[in-house]
mmCIF file of C-alpha atoms in Angstrom:
data_model
loop_
_atom_site.group_PDB
_atom_site.id
_atom_site.type_symbol
_atom_site.label_atom_id
_atom_site.label_comp_id
_atom_site.label_asym_id
_atom_site.label_seq_id
_atom_site.Cartn_x
_atom_site.Cartn_y
_atom_site.Cartn_z
ATOM 1 C CA MET D 21 10.968 262.078 78.801
ATOM 2 C CA PHE D 22 12.216 264.589 81.422
ATOM 3 C CA LYS D 23 9.446 267.086 80.588
ATOM 4 C CA SER D 24 6.934 264.356 81.385
ATOM 5 C CA LEU D 25 8.657 263.792 84.726
ATOM 6 C CA ARG D 26 8.535 267.528 85.630
ATOM 7 C CA ARG D 27 4.872 267.699 84.584
ATOM 8 C CA MET D 28 4.027 264.771 86.866
ATOM 9 C CA LYS D 29 5.741 266.570 89.764
ATOM 10 C CA ARG D 30 3.822 269.810 89.096
ATOM 11 C CA GLN D 31 0.547 267.911 89.113
ATOM 12 C CA ASN D 32 1.503 266.265 92.448
ATOM 13 C CA ARG D 33 1.249 262.874 90.793
ATOM 14 C CA PRO D 34 3.473 260.102 92.156
ATOM 15 C CA VAL D 35 6.642 259.706 90.137
ATOM 16 C CA GLU D 36 7.317 256.099 89.179
ATOM 17 C CA LYS D 37 10.676 254.690 90.122
ATOM 18 C CA GLN D 38 13.403 255.401 87.604
ATOM 19 C CA LYS D 39 14.572 252.491 85.472
ATOM 20 C CA THR D 40 18.204 252.373 84.406
ATOM 21 C CA CYS D 41 19.640 249.951 81.888
ATOM 22 C CA LEU D 42 22.468 248.113 83.572
ATOM 23 C CA ARG D 43 24.985 248.470 80.756
ATOM 24 C CA CYS D 44 23.886 251.338 78.512
ATOM 25 C CA ARG D 45 23.305 253.656 81.552
ATOM 26 C CA VAL D 46 20.388 255.469 79.892
ATOM 27 C CA SER D 47 17.766 256.456 82.436
ATOM 28 C CA CYS D 48 14.210 255.560 81.418
ATOM 29 C CA TYR D 49 10.899 256.419 83.040
ATOM 30 C CA PRO D 50 7.681 254.546 82.345
ATOM 31 C CA SER D 51 5.394 256.591 80.105
ATOM 32 C CA PRO D 52 2.490 258.289 81.935
ATOM 33 C CA ARG D 53 -0.277 257.469 79.446
ATOM 34 C CA MET D 54 0.302 256.933 75.755
ATOM 35 C CA SER D 55 -2.113 258.652 73.409
ATOM 36 C CA GLN D 56 -1.020 256.539 70.458
ATOM 37 C CA SER D 57 -2.260 253.051 69.772
ATOM 38 C CA LEU D 58 -0.288 250.020 70.863
ATOM 39 C CA VAL D 59 1.975 248.300 68.344
ATOM 40 C CA TYR D 60 2.193 244.694 69.456
ATOM 41 C CA LEU D 61 5.044 242.740 67.879
ATOM 42 C CA ASP D 62 5.481 239.955 70.435
ATOM 43 C CA ASN D 63 3.042 237.431 69.012
ATOM 44 C CA ASN D 64 5.398 234.504 69.640
ATOM 45 C CA ALA D 65 4.931 235.194 73.356
ATOM 46 C CA THR D 66 1.155 235.357 73.166
ATOM 47 C CA THR D 67 -1.529 236.691 70.851
ATOM 48 C CA ARG D 68 -4.602 238.852 71.191
ATOM 49 C CA PRO D 69 -7.665 236.578 71.535
ATOM 50 C CA ALA D 70 -9.773 236.824 68.395
ATOM 51 C CA PRO D 71 -13.225 238.404 68.905
ATOM 52 C CA GLU D 72 -14.771 235.296 67.360
ATOM 53 C CA VAL D 73 -13.013 233.199 70.009
ATOM 54 C CA LEU D 74 -14.319 235.334 72.869
ATOM 55 C CA ASP D 75 -17.825 235.170 71.435
ATOM 56 C CA ALA D 76 -17.616 231.381 71.312
ATOM 57 C CA MET D 77 -16.379 231.162 74.911
ATOM 58 C CA LEU D 78 -18.793 233.522 76.679
ATOM 59 C CA PRO D 79 -21.867 231.234 76.724
ATOM 60 C CA PHE D 80 -19.782 228.618 78.531
ATOM 61 C CA LEU D 81 -18.821 231.135 81.206
ATOM 62 C CA ARG D 82 -22.269 232.669 81.640
ATOM 63 C CA GLU D 83 -24.916 230.010 81.012
ATOM 64 C CA HIS D 84 -23.358 226.603 80.277
ATOM 65 C CA TRP D 85 -20.920 226.476 83.192
ATOM 66 C CA GLY D 86 -21.649 222.931 84.368
ATOM 67 C CA ASN D 87 -19.248 220.033 84.890
ATOM 68 C CA PRO D 88 -19.159 217.737 81.828
ATOM 69 C CA SER D 89 -18.601 214.716 84.085
ATOM 70 C CA SER D 90 -21.878 215.276 85.951
ATOM 71 C CA ALA D 91 -24.672 212.726 85.807
ATOM 72 C CA TYR D 92 -27.391 215.310 85.107
ATOM 73 C CA SER D 93 -28.211 216.845 81.739
ATOM 74 C CA PHE D 94 -27.014 220.364 82.675
ATOM 75 C CA GLY D 95 -23.457 219.032 82.674
ATOM 76 C CA GLN D 96 -23.802 216.247 80.140
ATOM 77 C CA ARG D 97 -25.018 218.602 77.407
ATOM 78 C CA LEU D 98 -21.455 219.975 77.294
ATOM 79 C CA ALA D 99 -20.199 216.753 75.700
ATOM 80 C CA ARG D 100 -21.151 217.888 72.215
ATOM 81 C CA PRO D 101 -19.324 221.273 72.350
ATOM 82 C CA LEU D 102 -16.236 219.460 73.621
ATOM 83 C CA ASP D 103 -16.427 216.940 70.793
ATOM 84 C CA GLU D 104 -16.828 219.696 68.212
ATOM 85 C CA ALA D 105 -13.805 221.562 69.614
ATOM 86 C CA ARG D 106 -11.746 218.360 69.538
ATOM 87 C CA GLN D 107 -12.667 217.863 65.884
ATOM 88 C CA ARG D 108 -11.579 221.406 65.028
ATOM 89 C CA VAL D 109 -8.248 221.083 66.819
ATOM 90 C CA ALA D 110 -7.675 217.702 65.169
ATOM 91 C CA ALA D 111 -8.353 219.258 61.757
ATOM 92 C CA LEU D 112 -5.659 221.877 62.390
ATOM 93 C CA VAL D 113 -3.001 219.133 62.451
ATOM 94 C CA ASN D 114 -4.842 216.552 60.290
ATOM 95 C CA ALA D 115 -5.322 214.102 63.151
ATOM 96 C CA GLU D 116 -8.242 211.955 64.257
ATOM 97 C CA PRO D 117 -10.269 213.562 67.091
ATOM 98 C CA GLY D 118 -9.510 210.600 69.361
ATOM 99 C CA GLU D 119 -5.781 211.343 69.009
ATOM 100 C CA ILE D 120 -6.163 214.785 70.630
ATOM 101 C CA LEU D 121 -5.610 215.164 74.378
ATOM 102 C CA PHE D 122 -6.533 218.553 75.866
ATOM 103 C CA THR D 123 -4.062 219.993 78.385
ATOM 104 C CA SER D 124 -3.441 223.270 80.201
ATOM 105 C CA GLY D 125 -1.018 224.509 77.529
ATOM 106 C CA GLY D 126 2.157 223.863 75.586
ATOM 107 C CA SER D 127 4.393 223.227 78.590
ATOM 108 C CA GLU D 128 2.119 220.522 79.988
ATOM 109 C CA SER D 129 1.784 218.929 76.554
ATOM 110 C CA ILE D 130 5.567 218.786 76.166
ATOM 111 C CA ASN D 131 6.105 217.457 79.688
ATOM 112 C CA THR D 132 3.379 214.849 79.141
ATOM 113 C CA ALA D 133 4.983 213.523 75.949
ATOM 114 C CA LEU D 134 8.419 213.184 77.576
ATOM 115 C CA HIS D 135 6.954 211.689 80.736
ATOM 116 C CA SER D 136 4.932 209.088 78.846
ATOM 117 C CA ALA D 137 7.857 208.042 76.656
ATOM 118 C CA VAL D 138 10.199 207.319 79.551
ATOM 119 C CA ILE D 139 7.548 205.739 81.814
ATOM 120 C CA THR D 140 6.209 203.347 79.189
ATOM 121 C CA ARG D 141 9.745 202.243 78.239
ATOM 122 C CA PRO D 142 11.484 201.794 81.620
ATOM 123 C CA ASP D 143 14.383 199.903 80.059
ATOM 124 C CA LYS D 144 15.295 202.911 77.917
ATOM 125 C CA ARG D 145 17.117 205.640 79.841
ATOM 126 C CA HIS D 146 18.242 207.968 77.068
ATOM 127 C CA VAL D 147 16.578 210.996 75.437
ATOM 128 C CA VAL D 148 17.781 213.053 72.461
ATOM 129 C CA THR D 149 16.852 216.714 72.045
ATOM 130 C CA THR D 150 18.516 219.940 70.879
ATOM 131 C CA ALA D 151 20.270 222.764 72.691
ATOM 132 C CA VAL D 152 17.770 225.340 71.386
ATOM 133 C CA GLU D 153 14.501 223.842 72.639
ATOM 134 C CA HIS D 154 11.922 225.673 74.713
ATOM 135 C CA SER D 155 12.542 225.562 78.462
ATOM 136 C CA ALA D 156 9.582 223.183 78.901
ATOM 137 C CA THR D 157 11.655 220.570 77.065
ATOM 138 C CA LEU D 158 15.084 221.505 78.409
ATOM 139 C CA LYS D 159 14.029 221.680 82.047
ATOM 140 C CA TYR D 160 12.162 218.385 81.926
ATOM 141 C CA CYS D 161 15.258 216.792 80.393
ATOM 142 C CA GLN D 162 17.379 218.302 83.158
ATOM 143 C CA PHE D 163 14.874 216.876 85.649
ATOM 144 C CA LEU D 164 15.406 213.442 84.073
ATOM 145 C CA GLN D 165 19.183 213.893 84.212
ATOM 146 C CA LYS D 166 19.019 214.325 87.974
ATOM 147 C CA ARG D 167 17.234 210.978 88.131
ATOM 148 C CA GLY D 168 19.904 209.080 86.255
ATOM 149 C CA PHE D 169 18.769 209.477 82.647
ATOM 150 C CA ASP D 170 21.287 210.217 79.910
ATOM 151 C CA ILE D 171 20.318 213.235 77.796
ATOM 152 C CA THR D 172 21.941 214.229 74.501
ATOM 153 C CA PHE D 173 21.579 217.949 73.713
ATOM 154 C CA LEU D 174 22.405 218.234 70.020
ATOM 155 C CA PRO D 175 24.180 221.425 68.893
ATOM 156 C CA VAL D 176 23.058 223.603 65.997
ATOM 157 C CA SER D 177 25.013 225.509 63.361
ATOM 158 C CA PRO D 178 25.525 229.317 63.416
ATOM 159 C CA ALA D 179 22.503 229.446 61.096
ATOM 160 C CA GLY D 180 20.456 227.581 63.723
ATOM 161 C CA GLU D 181 20.252 224.390 61.670
ATOM 162 C CA LEU D 182 20.424 220.791 62.911
ATOM 163 C CA ASN D 183 22.838 218.227 61.505
ATOM 164 C CA LEU D 184 20.746 215.153 60.692
ATOM 165 C CA GLU D 185 23.782 212.869 60.605
ATOM 166 C CA ALA D 186 24.608 213.920 64.164
ATOM 167 C CA LEU D 187 21.021 213.189 65.150
ATOM 168 C CA GLN D 188 21.148 209.743 63.587
ATOM 169 C CA GLU D 189 24.417 208.936 65.339
ATOM 170 C CA ALA D 190 23.035 210.140 68.684
ATOM 171 C CA ILE D 191 20.182 207.602 68.720
ATOM 172 C CA ARG D 192 21.097 204.489 70.702
ATOM 173 C CA PRO D 193 19.417 201.157 71.491
ATOM 174 C CA ASP D 194 18.361 202.595 74.857
ATOM 175 C CA THR D 195 16.887 205.825 73.422
ATOM 176 C CA ALA D 196 13.295 206.266 74.606
ATOM 177 C CA LEU D 197 12.452 209.462 72.716
ATOM 178 C CA VAL D 198 13.708 212.127 70.351
ATOM 179 C CA SER D 199 12.170 215.572 70.921
ATOM 180 C CA VAL D 200 12.839 218.355 68.401
ATOM 181 C CA MET D 201 10.821 221.536 67.985
ATOM 182 C CA TRP D 202 9.106 222.234 64.652
ATOM 183 C CA ALA D 203 9.961 225.953 64.759
ATOM 184 C CA ASN D 204 12.253 227.818 67.118
ATOM 185 C CA ASN D 205 10.407 230.348 69.253
ATOM 186 C CA GLU D 206 13.228 232.927 69.195
ATOM 187 C CA THR D 207 14.588 232.799 65.641
ATOM 188 C CA GLY D 208 11.703 231.177 63.764
ATOM 189 C CA ILE D 209 14.116 228.651 62.221
ATOM 190 C CA LEU D 210 12.323 225.497 61.031
ATOM 191 C CA PHE D 211 13.666 222.007 61.581
ATOM 192 C CA PRO D 212 13.177 219.212 58.988
ATOM 193 C CA ILE D 213 10.517 217.358 60.949
ATOM 194 C CA ARG D 214 9.630 214.845 58.243
ATOM 195 C CA GLN D 215 13.241 213.728 57.847
ATOM 196 C CA ILE D 216 13.725 213.543 61.614
ATOM 197 C CA ALA D 217 10.573 211.463 61.985
ATOM 198 C CA ALA D 218 11.767 209.101 59.251
ATOM 199 C CA ILE D 219 15.103 208.608 61.049
ATOM 200 C CA CYS D 220 13.315 207.861 64.328
ATOM 201 C CA ARG D 221 10.903 205.473 62.652
ATOM 202 C CA ALA D 222 13.774 203.564 61.064
ATOM 203 C CA LYS D 223 15.458 203.318 64.475
ATOM 204 C CA GLY D 224 12.266 202.289 66.268
ATOM 205 C CA VAL D 225 12.325 205.357 68.518
ATOM 206 C CA LEU D 226 9.388 207.561 69.514
ATOM 207 C CA PHE D 227 9.448 211.113 68.167
ATOM 208 C CA HIS D 228 7.855 214.196 69.734
ATOM 209 C CA THR D 229 7.793 217.648 68.175
ATOM 210 C CA ASP D 230 7.056 220.885 69.992
ATOM 211 C CA ALA D 231 4.886 222.611 67.378
ATOM 212 C CA VAL D 232 3.704 225.383 69.704
ATOM 213 C CA GLN D 233 5.218 228.125 67.514
ATOM 214 C CA ALA D 234 4.401 226.445 64.211
ATOM 215 C CA ALA D 235 0.666 225.947 64.766
ATOM 216 C CA GLY D 236 -1.396 228.634 63.081
ATOM 217 C CA LYS D 237 1.589 229.866 61.095
ATOM 218 C CA LEU D 238 2.356 226.819 58.948
ATOM 219 C CA PRO D 239 0.296 223.913 57.567
ATOM 220 C CA LEU D 240 0.724 221.001 59.990
ATOM 221 C CA ASP D 241 -0.017 217.409 59.011
ATOM 222 C CA VAL D 242 0.808 214.720 61.548
ATOM 223 C CA GLN D 243 0.009 211.979 59.040
ATOM 224 C CA GLU D 244 2.481 213.296 56.483
ATOM 225 C CA ALA D 245 5.086 214.211 59.062
ATOM 226 C CA GLY D 246 4.943 210.818 60.755
ATOM 227 C CA VAL D 247 5.320 212.062 64.332
ATOM 228 C CA ASP D 248 4.229 210.130 67.433
ATOM 229 C CA PHE D 249 3.554 213.160 69.656
ATOM 230 C CA LEU D 250 2.928 216.826 68.785
ATOM 231 C CA SER D 251 2.334 219.716 71.205
ATOM 232 C CA ILE D 252 0.391 222.940 70.539
ATOM 233 C CA ALA D 253 -1.074 225.810 72.599
ATOM 234 C CA ALA D 254 -4.176 227.879 71.819
ATOM 235 C CA HIS D 255 -2.844 231.284 72.856
ATOM 236 C CA LYS D 256 -0.163 231.242 70.165
ATOM 237 C CA PHE D 257 -2.800 231.637 67.433
ATOM 238 C CA HIS D 258 -5.387 234.014 68.913
ATOM 239 C CA GLY D 259 -6.992 231.529 71.274
ATOM 240 C CA PRO D 260 -7.248 231.650 75.082
ATOM 241 C CA LYS D 261 -4.405 231.050 77.505
ATOM 242 C CA GLY D 262 -4.419 228.014 79.756
ATOM 243 C CA VAL D 263 -5.408 225.426 77.164
ATOM 244 C CA GLY D 264 -3.329 223.292 74.806
ATOM 245 C CA ALA D 265 -3.306 219.898 73.178
ATOM 246 C CA LEU D 266 -1.080 216.894 72.731
ATOM 247 C CA TYR D 267 -1.464 214.749 69.634
ATOM 248 C CA ILE D 268 -0.850 211.088 70.484
ATOM 249 C CA LYS D 269 -0.594 208.792 67.506
ATOM 250 C CA ARG D 270 -3.108 205.962 67.620
ATOM 251 C CA ARG D 271 -1.806 202.801 69.317
ATOM 252 C CA THR D 272 1.142 204.651 70.866
ATOM 253 C CA ARG D 273 1.705 203.455 74.416
ATOM 254 C CA PHE D 274 0.730 206.246 76.798
ATOM 255 C CA GLN D 275 0.998 207.004 80.509
ATOM 256 C CA PRO D 276 -1.000 209.970 81.916
ATOM 257 C CA TYR D 277 0.969 212.831 83.432
ATOM 258 C CA VAL D 278 -1.918 214.298 85.472
ATOM 259 C CA LEU D 279 -3.635 211.635 87.555
ATOM 260 C CA GLY D 280 -7.133 212.039 88.917
ATOM 261 C CA GLY D 281 -10.577 211.336 87.523
ATOM 262 C CA GLY D 282 -11.386 209.615 84.268
ATOM 263 C CA GLN D 283 -11.534 212.757 82.140
ATOM 264 C CA GLU D 284 -10.103 212.821 78.619
ATOM 265 C CA ARG D 285 -10.819 209.099 78.268
ATOM 266 C CA GLY D 286 -8.676 208.383 81.295
ATOM 267 C CA ARG D 287 -5.631 210.135 79.819
ATOM 268 C CA ARG D 288 -5.706 213.311 81.957
ATOM 269 C CA GLY D 289 -7.344 213.910 85.303
ATOM 270 C CA GLY D 290 -9.095 217.167 86.085
ATOM 271 C CA THR D 291 -12.381 218.851 85.191
ATOM 272 C CA GLU D 292 -12.292 220.031 81.585
ATOM 273 C CA ASN D 293 -11.785 223.744 80.902
ATOM 274 C CA VAL D 294 -14.899 223.830 78.727
ATOM 275 C CA ALA D 295 -14.838 227.528 77.821
ATOM 276 C CA GLY D 296 -11.119 227.381 77.043
ATOM 277 C CA ILE D 297 -11.477 224.234 74.954
ATOM 278 C CA VAL D 298 -14.376 225.711 72.982
ATOM 279 C CA GLY D 299 -12.287 228.855 72.375
ATOM 280 C CA PHE D 300 -9.364 226.643 71.356
ATOM 281 C CA GLY D 301 -11.540 224.908 68.797
ATOM 282 C CA ARG D 302 -12.731 228.208 67.316
ATOM 283 C CA ALA D 303 -9.167 229.551 67.211
ATOM 284 C CA ALA D 304 -8.012 226.393 65.402
ATOM 285 C CA GLU D 305 -10.794 226.838 62.862
ATOM 286 C CA LEU D 306 -9.796 230.479 62.252
ATOM 287 C CA ALA D 307 -6.106 229.547 62.040
ATOM 288 C CA LEU D 308 -6.802 227.125 59.210
ATOM 289 C CA GLU D 309 -8.777 229.790 57.372
ATOM 290 C CA ASN D 310 -5.987 232.357 57.766
ATOM 291 C CA LEU D 311 -2.913 230.322 56.799
ATOM 292 C CA ARG D 312 -2.739 232.017 53.394
ATOM 293 C CA GLU D 313 -2.759 235.430 55.046
ATOM 294 C CA MET D 314 0.122 234.380 57.278
ATOM 295 C CA GLU D 315 2.154 233.213 54.290
ATOM 296 C CA GLY D 316 1.240 236.264 52.205
ATOM 297 C CA ARG D 317 0.411 239.524 53.995
ATOM 298 C CA ILE D 318 2.127 238.782 57.324
ATOM 299 C CA ARG D 319 5.292 237.502 55.645
ATOM 300 C CA LYS D 320 5.445 240.695 53.556
ATOM 301 C CA LEU D 321 5.058 242.871 56.663
ATOM 302 C CA ARG D 322 7.821 240.887 58.376
ATOM 303 C CA ASP D 323 10.108 241.296 55.371
ATOM 304 C CA ASP D 324 9.336 245.039 55.152
ATOM 305 C CA LEU D 325 10.192 245.464 58.831
ATOM 306 C CA GLU D 326 13.323 243.359 58.679
ATOM 307 C CA GLY D 327 14.626 244.901 55.466
ATOM 308 C CA GLY D 328 13.842 248.407 56.633
ATOM 309 C CA LEU D 329 15.724 247.988 59.918
ATOM 310 C CA LEU D 330 18.733 246.354 58.284
ATOM 311 C CA ARG D 331 18.961 249.211 55.760
ATOM 312 C CA ALA D 332 18.377 252.027 58.232
ATOM 313 C CA ILE D 333 20.587 250.878 61.116
ATOM 314 C CA SER D 334 24.271 250.243 60.590
ATOM 315 C CA GLY D 335 25.722 247.331 62.537
ATOM 316 C CA SER D 336 22.466 245.359 62.399
ATOM 317 C CA SER D 337 22.170 241.798 61.142
ATOM 318 C CA LEU D 338 19.876 238.778 61.118
ATOM 319 C CA ASN D 339 20.342 235.967 63.618
ATOM 320 C CA GLY D 340 20.054 232.598 61.903
ATOM 321 C CA ALA D 341 19.166 231.521 58.409
ATOM 322 C CA SER D 342 16.673 233.581 56.429
ATOM 323 C CA GLU D 343 14.932 230.386 55.253
ATOM 324 C CA PRO D 344 13.310 228.065 56.104
ATOM 325 C CA ARG D 345 11.755 230.243 58.788
ATOM 326 C CA LEU D 346 8.379 231.141 60.259
ATOM 327 C CA PRO D 347 6.734 233.837 58.129
ATOM 328 C CA ASN D 348 6.123 236.110 61.116
ATOM 329 C CA THR D 349 9.428 236.049 63.012
ATOM 330 C CA SER D 350 12.549 238.203 62.803
ATOM 331 C CA ASN D 351 15.462 238.085 65.253
ATOM 332 C CA LEU D 352 17.942 240.911 64.725
ATOM 333 C CA ALA D 353 21.217 241.838 66.416
ATOM 334 C CA PHE D 354 22.178 245.495 66.928
ATOM 335 C CA GLU D 355 25.830 246.226 67.661
ATOM 336 C CA GLY D 356 26.721 248.454 70.580
ATOM 337 C CA VAL D 357 23.433 248.319 72.500
ATOM 338 C CA GLU D 358 21.706 246.234 75.146
ATOM 339 C CA ALA D 359 18.294 244.929 74.138
ATOM 340 C CA GLU D 360 17.015 245.819 77.602
ATOM 341 C CA GLY D 361 17.452 249.523 76.879
ATOM 342 C CA VAL D 362 15.943 249.240 73.408
ATOM 343 C CA LEU D 363 12.854 247.522 74.807
ATOM 344 C CA MET D 364 12.393 250.208 77.462
ATOM 345 C CA LEU D 365 12.454 252.993 74.897
ATOM 346 C CA LEU D 366 10.248 251.060 72.481
ATOM 347 C CA ASP D 367 7.782 250.606 75.321
ATOM 348 C CA GLN D 368 7.682 254.376 75.823
ATOM 349 C CA ALA D 369 6.850 254.690 72.129
ATOM 350 C CA GLY D 370 3.966 252.222 72.560
ATOM 351 C CA ILE D 371 5.770 249.346 70.822
ATOM 352 C CA CYS D 372 5.985 245.827 72.275
ATOM 353 C CA ALA D 373 8.810 243.500 71.209
ATOM 354 C CA SER D 374 10.982 241.010 73.067
ATOM 355 C CA SER D 375 14.545 239.967 73.574
ATOM 356 C CA GLY D 376 16.652 236.857 73.855
ATOM 357 C CA SER D 377 18.107 238.444 76.972
ATOM 358 C CA ALA D 378 16.418 238.604 80.365
ATOM 359 C CA CYS D 379 17.178 241.133 83.083
ATOM 360 C CA THR D 380 16.717 239.479 86.446
ATOM 361 C CA THR D 381 17.984 240.646 89.819
ATOM 362 C CA GLY D 382 20.715 242.770 88.323
ATOM 363 C CA SER D 383 22.293 240.187 86.014
ATOM 364 C CA LEU D 384 21.937 239.823 82.264
ATOM 365 C CA GLU D 385 21.689 236.295 80.918
ATOM 366 C CA PRO D 386 22.113 235.919 77.151
ATOM 367 C CA SER D 387 19.636 233.802 75.191
ATOM 368 C CA HIS D 388 20.509 230.105 75.340
ATOM 369 C CA VAL D 389 19.288 229.789 71.736
ATOM 370 C CA LEU D 390 21.632 232.465 70.387
ATOM 371 C CA VAL D 391 24.551 231.219 72.481
ATOM 372 C CA ALA D 392 23.985 227.701 71.117
ATOM 373 C CA MET D 393 24.183 229.211 67.623
ATOM 374 C CA GLY D 394 27.636 230.552 68.440
ATOM 375 C CA CYS D 395 26.679 234.173 69.107
ATOM 376 C CA SER D 396 28.880 236.032 71.550
ATOM 377 C CA PRO D 397 27.219 237.114 74.813
ATOM 378 C CA ALA D 398 27.418 240.730 73.625
ATOM 379 C CA ARG D 399 25.624 239.926 70.359
ATOM 380 C CA ALA D 400 23.002 237.862 72.160
ATOM 381 C CA ARG D 401 22.363 240.655 74.649
ATOM 382 C CA GLY D 402 21.932 243.116 71.769
ATOM 383 C CA SER D 403 19.331 241.039 69.914
ATOM 384 C CA LEU D 404 15.595 241.631 69.592
ATOM 385 C CA ARG D 405 12.772 239.458 68.368
ATOM 386 C CA PHE D 406 9.884 240.926 66.414
ATOM 387 C CA SER D 407 6.986 238.512 65.896
ATOM 388 C CA LEU D 408 3.904 239.539 63.943
ATOM 389 C CA GLY D 409 0.307 238.364 64.052
ATOM 390 C CA ARG D 410 -3.033 238.631 62.314
ATOM 391 C CA TYR D 411 -3.836 242.075 63.727
ATOM 392 C CA ASN D 412 -0.629 243.818 62.652
ATOM 393 C CA SER D 413 -0.727 246.385 59.855
ATOM 394 C CA ALA D 414 1.582 248.386 57.600
ATOM 395 C CA ASP D 415 1.115 251.329 59.987
ATOM 396 C CA ASP D 416 2.642 249.245 62.779
ATOM 397 C CA ILE D 417 5.708 248.584 60.650
ATOM 398 C CA ARG D 418 6.070 252.286 59.828
ATOM 399 C CA ARG D 419 5.906 253.149 63.533
ATOM 400 C CA VAL D 420 8.767 250.793 64.313
ATOM 401 C CA LEU D 421 10.864 251.962 61.361
ATOM 402 C CA ASP D 422 10.296 255.575 62.431
ATOM 403 C CA SER D 423 11.309 254.873 66.048
ATOM 404 C CA MET D 424 14.132 252.339 65.965
ATOM 405 C CA PRO D 425 16.972 254.283 64.271
ATOM 406 C CA ALA D 426 16.760 257.131 66.800
ATOM 407 C CA ILE D 427 16.530 254.701 69.714
ATOM 408 C CA ILE D 428 19.614 252.780 68.600
ATOM 409 C CA SER D 429 21.562 256.005 67.985
ATOM 410 C CA ARG D 430 20.654 257.338 71.400
ATOM 411 C CA LEU D 431 21.667 254.158 73.182
ATOM 412 C CA ARG D 432 24.932 253.889 71.287
ATOM 413 C CA ALA D 433 25.789 257.470 72.250
ATOM 414 C CA HIS D 434 25.416 256.570 75.945
ATOM 415 C CA ALA D 435 26.823 253.050 75.792
ATOM 416 C CA VAL D 436 29.563 251.924 78.129
ATOM 417 C CA PRO D 437 32.110 249.665 76.358
ATOM 418 C CA THR D 438 31.857 246.052 77.508
ATOM 419 C CA GLU D 439 33.740 242.874 76.860
ATOM 420 C CA ALA D 440 32.233 240.487 74.291
#
């Protein structure tokens, strides 16, 4: 690290500003240029667009760039590609094409479901969700709170599991919606969506599930699950960013969130992102074809990585239950280190992972998911998430297993004791 810094000085190259972990006090410099290939293990954040997806999108950026709402044939001929994409996305979740609403991504889909539920039932001023939801759900619920709504944030167990009896008791006559994620984005823990949907159905309450992390990793069937709303995003399964979908069960009362023109059958204003939607459709098609690989090869790679780290690094442990869990996700705690420092050193080794902690303006905030599971702030700040995807290989896992023990040892040697 320091040799690289001296070499940059000798070559009269600008030296990048030193980074220092706030708690472990290990100085880190951004790598000049890595000769080794990138190991990307942050697929729950976003995924590499599949080449097949890019190939499908390019004609709609180069030649067929018209507005589908136009009166002339140059725009109107885009109706068929949009219909085909809608059919492919619907097939991913076993819905009817007419039940699929295209949006700008998972956050808009989630916000739209919550917005519609409370607007179409003005006499119901209560929403039930969990304490470990994505911020798109939590922040919209907090927005509703400020406007006089009552929100129940259900706790989870140390294993990250939801108590269904507590959920049932939380539903009231004035409950407009229950919103529970299918799979947690940080731990990969799965919630019992079918049972939750059955409880909501028996109570006459709408049910929305954030399936953004589950899509492309698990078989999804809205008919079997019995949900009223389901949110997904293309970039979580090798599709483009900026496009998502909301499943709206047929005959469910609905109020648009984005008002404007009559696009999406009057359910969402705004000119359609044709290239993105076409890419979304191709990504959904590929995701269906690759579900077995996710359950087989990717799960094995995840287990090899997780088991190898737990064996090689003392004071390491799994956050949450081992099952049921997404086949690609591992969230591990490492005693005596800050995840911020680990991520910096992994980055220098050409390895991308993520953390439940965020370093912003000099303060460390522990993951709300891990804190809700009962983890101490120190444990939460020392936790990392590894999330695998279709393009990961056994070589990637070996690279991480070769790098992590030395990184943890180094950080522990320089660590400053902190309060839990």
